[in-house]
Coordinates of C-alpha atoms in Angstrom, one line a residue:
X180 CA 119.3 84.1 105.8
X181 CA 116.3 82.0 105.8
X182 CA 115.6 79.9 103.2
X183 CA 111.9 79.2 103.9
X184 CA 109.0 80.0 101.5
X185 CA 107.8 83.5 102.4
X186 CA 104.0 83.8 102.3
X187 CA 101.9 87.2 101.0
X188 CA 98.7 88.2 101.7
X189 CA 96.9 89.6 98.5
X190 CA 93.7 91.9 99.3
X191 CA 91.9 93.1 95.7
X192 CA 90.3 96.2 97.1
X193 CA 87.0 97.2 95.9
X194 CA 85.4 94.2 94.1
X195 CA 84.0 96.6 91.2
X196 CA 87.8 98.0 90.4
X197 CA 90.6 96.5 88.6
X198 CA 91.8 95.0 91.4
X199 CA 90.8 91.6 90.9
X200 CA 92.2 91.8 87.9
X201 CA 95.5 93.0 88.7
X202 CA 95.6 89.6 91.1
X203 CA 94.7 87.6 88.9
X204 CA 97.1 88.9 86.6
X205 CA 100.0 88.6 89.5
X206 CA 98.6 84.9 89.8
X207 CA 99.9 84.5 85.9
X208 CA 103.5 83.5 86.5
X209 CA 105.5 81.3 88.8
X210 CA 107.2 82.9 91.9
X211 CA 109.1 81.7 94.6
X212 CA 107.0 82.9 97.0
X213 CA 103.4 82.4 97.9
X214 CA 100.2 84.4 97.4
X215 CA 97.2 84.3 99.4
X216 CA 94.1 86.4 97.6
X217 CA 92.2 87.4 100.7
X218 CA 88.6 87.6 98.7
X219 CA 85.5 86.2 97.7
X220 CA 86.4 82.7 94.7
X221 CA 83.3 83.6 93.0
X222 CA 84.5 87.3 92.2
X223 CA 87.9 85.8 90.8
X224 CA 86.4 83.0 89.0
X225 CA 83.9 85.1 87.0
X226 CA 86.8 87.9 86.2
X227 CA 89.1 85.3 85.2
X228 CA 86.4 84.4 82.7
X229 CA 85.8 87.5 81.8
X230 CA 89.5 88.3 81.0
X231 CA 89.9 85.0 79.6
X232 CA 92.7 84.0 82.4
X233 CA 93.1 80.3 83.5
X234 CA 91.6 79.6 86.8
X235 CA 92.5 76.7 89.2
X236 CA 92.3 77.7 93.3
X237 CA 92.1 76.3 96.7
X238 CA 92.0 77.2 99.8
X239 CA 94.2 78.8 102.4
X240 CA 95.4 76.2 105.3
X241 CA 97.1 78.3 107.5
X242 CA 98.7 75.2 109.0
X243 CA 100.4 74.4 105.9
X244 CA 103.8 75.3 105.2
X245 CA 103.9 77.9 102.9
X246 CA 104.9 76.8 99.0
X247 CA 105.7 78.4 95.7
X248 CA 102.5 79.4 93.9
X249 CA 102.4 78.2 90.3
X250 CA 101.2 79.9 87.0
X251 CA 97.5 80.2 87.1
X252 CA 97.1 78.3 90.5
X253 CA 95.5 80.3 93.4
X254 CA 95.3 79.7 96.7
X255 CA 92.7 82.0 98.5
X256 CA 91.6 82.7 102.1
X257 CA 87.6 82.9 101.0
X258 CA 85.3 85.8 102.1
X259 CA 81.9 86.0 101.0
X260 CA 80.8 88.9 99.1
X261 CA 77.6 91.1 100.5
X262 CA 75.9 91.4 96.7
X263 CA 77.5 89.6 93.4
X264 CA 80.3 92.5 92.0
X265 CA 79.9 93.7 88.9
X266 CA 82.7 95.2 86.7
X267 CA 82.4 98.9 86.8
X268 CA 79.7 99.2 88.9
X269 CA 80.3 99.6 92.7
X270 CA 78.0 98.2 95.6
X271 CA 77.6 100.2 99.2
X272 CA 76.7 96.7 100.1
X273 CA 80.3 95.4 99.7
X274 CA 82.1 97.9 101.5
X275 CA 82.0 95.9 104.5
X276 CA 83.0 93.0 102.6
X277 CA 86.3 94.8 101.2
X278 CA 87.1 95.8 105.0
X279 CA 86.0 92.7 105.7
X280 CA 89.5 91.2 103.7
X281 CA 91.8 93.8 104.8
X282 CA 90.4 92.5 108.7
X283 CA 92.0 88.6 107.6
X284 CA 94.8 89.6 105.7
X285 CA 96.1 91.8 108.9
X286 CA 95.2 88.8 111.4
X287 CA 96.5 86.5 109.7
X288 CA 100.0 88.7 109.4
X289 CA 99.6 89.5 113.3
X290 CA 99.7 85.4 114.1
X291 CA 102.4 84.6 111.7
X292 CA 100.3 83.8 108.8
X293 CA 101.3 85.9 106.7
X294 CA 104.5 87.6 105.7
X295 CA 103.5 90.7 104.4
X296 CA 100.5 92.7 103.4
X297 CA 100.1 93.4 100.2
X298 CA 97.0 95.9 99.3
X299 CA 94.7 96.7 96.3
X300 CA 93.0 99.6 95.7
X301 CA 90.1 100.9 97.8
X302 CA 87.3 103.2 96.9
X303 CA 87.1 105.2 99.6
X304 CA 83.8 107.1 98.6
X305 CA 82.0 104.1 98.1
X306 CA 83.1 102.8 101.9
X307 CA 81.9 106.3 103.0
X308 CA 78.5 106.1 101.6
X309 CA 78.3 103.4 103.2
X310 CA 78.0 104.5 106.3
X311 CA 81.5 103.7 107.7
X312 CA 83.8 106.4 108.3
X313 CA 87.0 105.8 106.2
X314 CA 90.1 107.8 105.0
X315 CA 92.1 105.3 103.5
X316 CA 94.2 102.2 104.1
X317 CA 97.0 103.6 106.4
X318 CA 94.6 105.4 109.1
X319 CA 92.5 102.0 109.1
X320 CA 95.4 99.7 109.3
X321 CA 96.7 102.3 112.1
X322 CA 93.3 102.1 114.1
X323 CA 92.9 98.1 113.6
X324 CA 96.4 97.9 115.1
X325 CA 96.2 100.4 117.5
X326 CA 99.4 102.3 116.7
X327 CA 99.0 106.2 117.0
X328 CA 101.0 107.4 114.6
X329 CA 101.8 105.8 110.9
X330 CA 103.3 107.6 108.0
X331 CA 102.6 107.0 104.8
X332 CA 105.7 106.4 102.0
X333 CA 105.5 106.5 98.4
X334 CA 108.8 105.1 96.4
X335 CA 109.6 104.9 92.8
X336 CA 112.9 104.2 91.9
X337 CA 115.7 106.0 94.1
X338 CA 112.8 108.3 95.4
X339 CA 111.0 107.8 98.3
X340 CA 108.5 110.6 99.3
X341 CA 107.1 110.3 102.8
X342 CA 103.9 112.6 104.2
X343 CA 103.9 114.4 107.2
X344 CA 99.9 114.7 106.8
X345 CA 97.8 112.4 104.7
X346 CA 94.1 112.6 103.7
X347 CA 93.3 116.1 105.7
X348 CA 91.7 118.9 103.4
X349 CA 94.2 121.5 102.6
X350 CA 92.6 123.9 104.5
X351 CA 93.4 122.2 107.7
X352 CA 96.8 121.3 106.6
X353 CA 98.4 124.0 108.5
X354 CA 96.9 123.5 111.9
X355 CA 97.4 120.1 111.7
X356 CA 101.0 120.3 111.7
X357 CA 102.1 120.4 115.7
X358 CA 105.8 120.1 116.7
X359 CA 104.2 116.6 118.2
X360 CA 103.3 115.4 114.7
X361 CA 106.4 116.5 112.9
X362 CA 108.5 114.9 115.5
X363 CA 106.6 111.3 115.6
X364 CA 106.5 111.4 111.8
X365 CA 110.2 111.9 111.7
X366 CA 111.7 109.4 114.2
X367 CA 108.9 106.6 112.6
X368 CA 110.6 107.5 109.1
X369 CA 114.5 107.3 110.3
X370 CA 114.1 104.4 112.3
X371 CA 112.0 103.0 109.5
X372 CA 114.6 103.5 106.8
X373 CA 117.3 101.5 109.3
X374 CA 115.3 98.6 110.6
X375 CA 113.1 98.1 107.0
X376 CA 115.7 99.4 104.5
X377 CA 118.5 98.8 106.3
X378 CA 119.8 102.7 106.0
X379 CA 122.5 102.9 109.0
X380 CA 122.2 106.9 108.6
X381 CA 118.9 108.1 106.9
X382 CA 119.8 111.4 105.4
X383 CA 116.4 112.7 105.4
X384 CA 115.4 116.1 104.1
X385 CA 112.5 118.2 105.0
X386 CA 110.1 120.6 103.0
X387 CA 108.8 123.8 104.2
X388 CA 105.3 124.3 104.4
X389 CA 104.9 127.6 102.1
X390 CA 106.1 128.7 99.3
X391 CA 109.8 129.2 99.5
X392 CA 109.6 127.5 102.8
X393 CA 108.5 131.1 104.7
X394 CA 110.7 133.2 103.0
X395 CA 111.7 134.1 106.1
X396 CA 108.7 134.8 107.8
X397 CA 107.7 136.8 104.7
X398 CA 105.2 133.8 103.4
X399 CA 103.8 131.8 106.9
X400 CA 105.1 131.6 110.0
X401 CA 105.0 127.6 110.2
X402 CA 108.5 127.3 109.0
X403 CA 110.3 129.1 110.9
X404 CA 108.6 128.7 114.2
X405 CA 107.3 125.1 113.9
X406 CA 109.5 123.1 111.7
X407 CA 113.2 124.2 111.9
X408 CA 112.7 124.2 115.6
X409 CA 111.7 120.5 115.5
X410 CA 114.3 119.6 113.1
X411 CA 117.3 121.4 115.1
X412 CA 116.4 119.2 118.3
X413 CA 116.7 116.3 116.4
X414 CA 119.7 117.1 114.5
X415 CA 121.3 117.5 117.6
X416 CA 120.5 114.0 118.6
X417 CA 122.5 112.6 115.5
X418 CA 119.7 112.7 112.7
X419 CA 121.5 113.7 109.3
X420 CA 117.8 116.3 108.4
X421 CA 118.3 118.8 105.5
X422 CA 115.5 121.6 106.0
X423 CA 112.7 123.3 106.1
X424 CA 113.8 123.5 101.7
X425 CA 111.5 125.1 99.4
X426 CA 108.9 122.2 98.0
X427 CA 110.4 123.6 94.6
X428 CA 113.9 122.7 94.8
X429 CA 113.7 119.8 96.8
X430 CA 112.8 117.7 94.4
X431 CA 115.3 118.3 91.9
X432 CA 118.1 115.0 90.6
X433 CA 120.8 116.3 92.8
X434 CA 118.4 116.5 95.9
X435 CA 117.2 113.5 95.3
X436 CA 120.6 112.1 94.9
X437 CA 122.0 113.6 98.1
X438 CA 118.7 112.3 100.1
X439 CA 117.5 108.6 101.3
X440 CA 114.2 110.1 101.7
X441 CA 112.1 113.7 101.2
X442 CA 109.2 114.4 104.0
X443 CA 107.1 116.1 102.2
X444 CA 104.1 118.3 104.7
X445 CA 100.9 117.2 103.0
X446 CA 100.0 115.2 100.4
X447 CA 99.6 117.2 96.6
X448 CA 103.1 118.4 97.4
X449 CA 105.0 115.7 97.5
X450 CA 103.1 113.2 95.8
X451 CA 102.8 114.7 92.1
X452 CA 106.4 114.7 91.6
X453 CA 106.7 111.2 92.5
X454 CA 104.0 110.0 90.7
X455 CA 105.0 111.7 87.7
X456 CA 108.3 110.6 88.4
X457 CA 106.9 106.7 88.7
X458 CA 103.8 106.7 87.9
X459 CA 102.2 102.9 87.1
X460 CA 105.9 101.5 89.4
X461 CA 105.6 103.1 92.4
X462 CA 104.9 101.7 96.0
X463 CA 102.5 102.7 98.7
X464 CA 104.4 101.6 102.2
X465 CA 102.9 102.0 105.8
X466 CA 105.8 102.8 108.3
X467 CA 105.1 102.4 112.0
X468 CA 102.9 99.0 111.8
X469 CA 103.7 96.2 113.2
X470 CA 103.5 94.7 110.0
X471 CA 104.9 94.8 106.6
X472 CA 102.6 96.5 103.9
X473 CA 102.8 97.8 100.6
X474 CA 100.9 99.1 98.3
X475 CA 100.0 99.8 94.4
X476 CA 99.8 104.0 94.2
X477 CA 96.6 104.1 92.2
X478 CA 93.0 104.1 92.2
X479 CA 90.4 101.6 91.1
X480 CA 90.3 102.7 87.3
X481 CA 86.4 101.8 87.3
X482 CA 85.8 101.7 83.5
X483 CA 88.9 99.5 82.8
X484 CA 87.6 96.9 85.3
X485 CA 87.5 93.5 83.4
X486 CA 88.4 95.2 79.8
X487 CA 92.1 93.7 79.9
X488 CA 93.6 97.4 79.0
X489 CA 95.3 97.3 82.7
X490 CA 99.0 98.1 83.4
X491 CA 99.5 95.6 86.5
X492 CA 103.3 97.4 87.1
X493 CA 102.4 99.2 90.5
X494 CA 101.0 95.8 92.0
X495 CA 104.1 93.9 90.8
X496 CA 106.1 96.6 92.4
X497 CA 104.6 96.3 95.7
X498 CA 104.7 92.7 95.7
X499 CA 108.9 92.9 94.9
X500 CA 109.0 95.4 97.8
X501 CA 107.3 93.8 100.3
X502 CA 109.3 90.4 99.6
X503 CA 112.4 92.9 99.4
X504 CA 111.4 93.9 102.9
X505 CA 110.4 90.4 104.5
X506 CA 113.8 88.9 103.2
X507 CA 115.5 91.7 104.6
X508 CA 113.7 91.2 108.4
X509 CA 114.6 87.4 108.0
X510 CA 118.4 88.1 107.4

């Protein structure tokens, strides 16, 4: 294994959110790796003062060797902000700014800067009214690196939830789910689970779209004529797949015992149990990238921005996965 000093790109999201915060907060202690904060100093600087956090920074030299970052030192690749942020209150005129970070922090990981990405939360409705087209951080990372199909994992614990669709209204769930997609999503979450996790043989298992996953026809014909077709071919080819299983009993302890992951079709169905489940310590992970990035699985919790009342658990989570996941790549 290598034993040189892993470096992390840091992005805080939306500027207005609690994800400065939650990087300042993940600046607090010594680690034996380093973080970069991908943002604007003068944003950090004045939430630090308004949380009451020690401050000391400078800035990224990507031709430095990377070194431990030390308690309340922070080293930070600067971006201007459009208009000063102000806790709570979010600007249409920094939503270019917060694209603007995620732009660096990928770059830099694409050249060798950087390590992994690790992600704050957006506001995607603030990015929208804007004027720029946006769904969320895994279909923009997937566009800026041009790879056509990402999937979207959420773990907490032993669980690990992946989507077969993302951020599509429920109404076009249905449609949207081609033996094409189902397929791509599938072989990017086995081959994911070997080369990230190092899984030799994912078991993997698969919910149904409807209730009772068809009931044999009886509830939707998706199950039966699109998924266990898809699933057959591929268990043919080796894949250890467990499905289409009714949504409502695939999520129970011994499922999740007897599973390395659950591919869930859409979003509210597998993502309520795991966030119940993990809730505050779960991970956000894009498969498929050419990069490593995690994460936190929460919004930008507007009206605790700068109060102090934040639980910073789902941002040190990330952080431990992606470093889980680069030190695995280096062995």
């Amino acid at each position: 294994m290598s034993d040189r000093t892993l470096r992390f790109a840091l992005t805080p999201g939306e500027p207005a959110g609690i994800g400065p915060d939650l990087c300042l907060l993940a600046g607090q202690r010594p680690r034996d790796v380093e973080l970069v904060l991908v943002a604007d100093p003068s944003l950090l600087e004045s939430r630090a003062a308004q949380l009451g956090l020690p401050f000391h920074w400078h800035p990224f030299d990507p031709q430095q060797p990377a070194h431990v970052s030390a308690a309340g030192e922070y080293c930070i690749a600067a971006l201007p902000l459009r208009v000063p942020a102000q806790a709570g209150q979010p600007d249409t005129r920094n939503a270019r700014y917060v694209l603007d970070t995620l732009d660096r922090a990928l770059a830099g990981c694409r050249r060798g800067e950087f390590d992994a990405l690790v992600t704050g939360p957006v506001h995607k409705a603030v990015i929208n009214d804007a004027g720029i087209p946006f769904s969320g951080h895994t279909e923009y990372l997937a566009a800026a690196t041009g790879t056509e199909r990402v999937v979207m994992m959420l773990t907490a614990g032993d669980l690990r939830v992946a989507l077969v669709t993302t951020h599509l209204p429920l109404a076009d769930v249905s449609a949207a789910i081609t033996p094409e997609l189902l397929e791509q999503v599938i072989r990017i979450l086995h081959t994911d689970l070997q080369r990230r996790f190092g899984i030799a043989r994912p078991r993997i298992r698969v919910c149904g779209l409807n209730p009772h996953a068809g009931e044999g026809g009886h509830l939707g014909h998706e199950d039966g004529e699109i998924i266990a077709p898809v699933l057959d071919r591929l268990r043919a080819q080796g894949m250890d797949l467990s499905g289409p299983l009714p949504a409502d009993s695939a999520f129970t302890p011994g499922s999740i015992a007897a599973s390395d992951a659950i591919l869930a079709m859409y979003h509210d169905q597998g993502l309520p149990v795991l966030k119940h489940i993990g809730f505050g310590r779960a991970v956000n992970i894009t498969l498929g990238l050419p990069v490593i990035r995690t994460s936190v699985d929460h919004g930008t919790a507007l009206e605790r921005a700068g109060s102090g009342d934040i639980d910073s658990g789902s941002l040190e989570a990330a952080l431990d996965c992606a470093i889980d996941l680069a030190r695995r790549r280096d062995r």
